[in-house]
PDB file of C-alpha atoms in Angstrom:
ATOM      1  CA  UNK A 207       0.000   0.000   0.000  1.00 52.00           C
ATOM      2  CA  UNK A 208       1.383   3.421  -0.911  1.00 65.00           C
ATOM      3  CA  UNK A 209       1.677   6.326   1.519  1.00 74.00           C
ATOM      4  CA  UNK A 210      -1.116   8.845   1.196  1.00 81.00           C
ATOM      5  CA  UNK A 211      -0.760  12.435   2.377  1.00 86.00           C
ATOM      6  CA  UNK A 212      -3.817  14.677   2.267  1.00 87.00           C
ATOM      7  CA  UNK A 213      -4.167  18.324   3.292  1.00 86.00           C
ATOM      8  CA  UNK A 214      -7.645  19.837   3.383  1.00 87.00           C
ATOM      9  CA  UNK A 215      -8.032  23.564   4.078  1.00 84.00           C
ATOM     10  CA  UNK A 216     -11.544  25.034   4.062  1.00 80.00           C
ATOM     11  CA  UNK A 217     -11.315  28.817   4.389  1.00 78.00           C
ATOM     12  CA  UNK A 218     -14.068  31.255   5.286  1.00 73.00           C
ATOM     13  CA  UNK A 219     -16.511  28.637   6.443  1.00 66.00           C
ATOM     14  CA  UNK A 220     -19.617  30.473   7.615  1.00 65.00           C
ATOM     15  CA  UNK A 221     -21.167  29.728  10.968  1.00 53.00           C
ATOM     16  CA  UNK A 222     -23.944  31.284  13.030  1.00 53.00           C
ATOM     17  CA  UNK A 223     -21.913  34.371  13.985  1.00 65.00           C
ATOM     18  CA  UNK A 224     -18.756  35.171  12.011  1.00 69.00           C
ATOM     19  CA  UNK A 225     -16.401  32.909  10.070  1.00 73.00           C
ATOM     20  CA  UNK A 226     -13.939  30.092  10.676  1.00 77.00           C
ATOM     21  CA  UNK A 227     -11.566  27.715   8.897  1.00 81.00           C
ATOM     22  CA  UNK A 228     -11.167  23.935   9.042  1.00 84.00           C
ATOM     23  CA  UNK A 229      -7.667  22.458   8.585  1.00 88.00           C
ATOM     24  CA  UNK A 230      -7.195  18.675   8.245  1.00 89.00           C
ATOM     25  CA  UNK A 231      -3.825  16.954   7.628  1.00 90.00           C
ATOM     26  CA  UNK A 232      -3.492  13.217   6.944  1.00 89.00           C
ATOM     27  CA  UNK A 233      -0.040  11.613   6.603  1.00 89.00           C
ATOM     28  CA  UNK A 234       0.475   7.959   5.727  1.00 87.00           C
ATOM     29  CA  UNK A 235      -3.255   7.392   6.092  1.00 83.00           C
ATOM     30  CA  UNK A 236      -3.294   8.682   9.691  1.00 86.00           C
ATOM     31  CA  UNK A 237      -4.917  11.880  10.946  1.00 88.00           C
ATOM     32  CA  UNK A 238      -2.180  14.240  12.135  1.00 91.00           C
ATOM     33  CA  UNK A 239      -4.061  17.502  12.613  1.00 91.00           C
ATOM     34  CA  UNK A 240      -7.684  18.593  12.672  1.00 91.00           C
ATOM     35  CA  UNK A 241      -8.305  22.219  13.658  1.00 89.00           C
ATOM     36  CA  UNK A 242     -11.256  24.591  13.827  1.00 84.00           C
ATOM     37  CA  UNK A 243      -9.828  28.126  13.572  1.00 82.00           C
ATOM     38  CA  UNK A 244     -11.813  31.232  14.487  1.00 78.00           C
ATOM     39  CA  UNK A 245     -10.604  34.028  12.198  1.00 73.00           C
ATOM     40  CA  UNK A 246     -12.586  36.924  13.661  1.00 73.00           C
ATOM     41  CA  UNK A 247     -11.872  38.726  16.894  1.00 72.00           C
ATOM     42  CA  UNK A 248     -14.543  38.284  19.581  1.00 69.00           C
ATOM     43  CA  UNK A 249     -16.953  41.202  19.764  1.00 71.00           C
ATOM     44  CA  UNK A 250     -18.347  40.586  23.271  1.00 73.00           C
ATOM     45  CA  UNK A 251     -21.458  42.658  22.523  1.00 69.00           C
ATOM     46  CA  UNK A 252     -23.575  39.922  24.093  1.00 68.00           C
ATOM     47  CA  UNK A 253     -22.187  40.808  27.545  1.00 72.00           C
ATOM     48  CA  UNK A 254     -23.528  44.369  27.232  1.00 74.00           C
ATOM     49  CA  UNK A 255     -27.044  42.992  26.781  1.00 75.00           C
ATOM     50  CA  UNK A 256     -27.172  40.892  29.981  1.00 77.00           C
ATOM     51  CA  UNK A 257     -30.000  41.840  32.296  1.00 77.00           C
ATOM     52  CA  UNK A 258     -31.857  43.940  29.704  1.00 69.00           C
TER      53      UNK A 258
END
């Protein structure tokens, strides 16, 4: 069986609020890295609305 290396980068994946990326790396058929990256800074506006 031959070695298989796969890199999957999904950029600007939309979510409920803001955007994120998914990064998946597979080397020799084994998962090496799987990350969910938040690419926007937190806005924290929800904390201003508490108790209103």
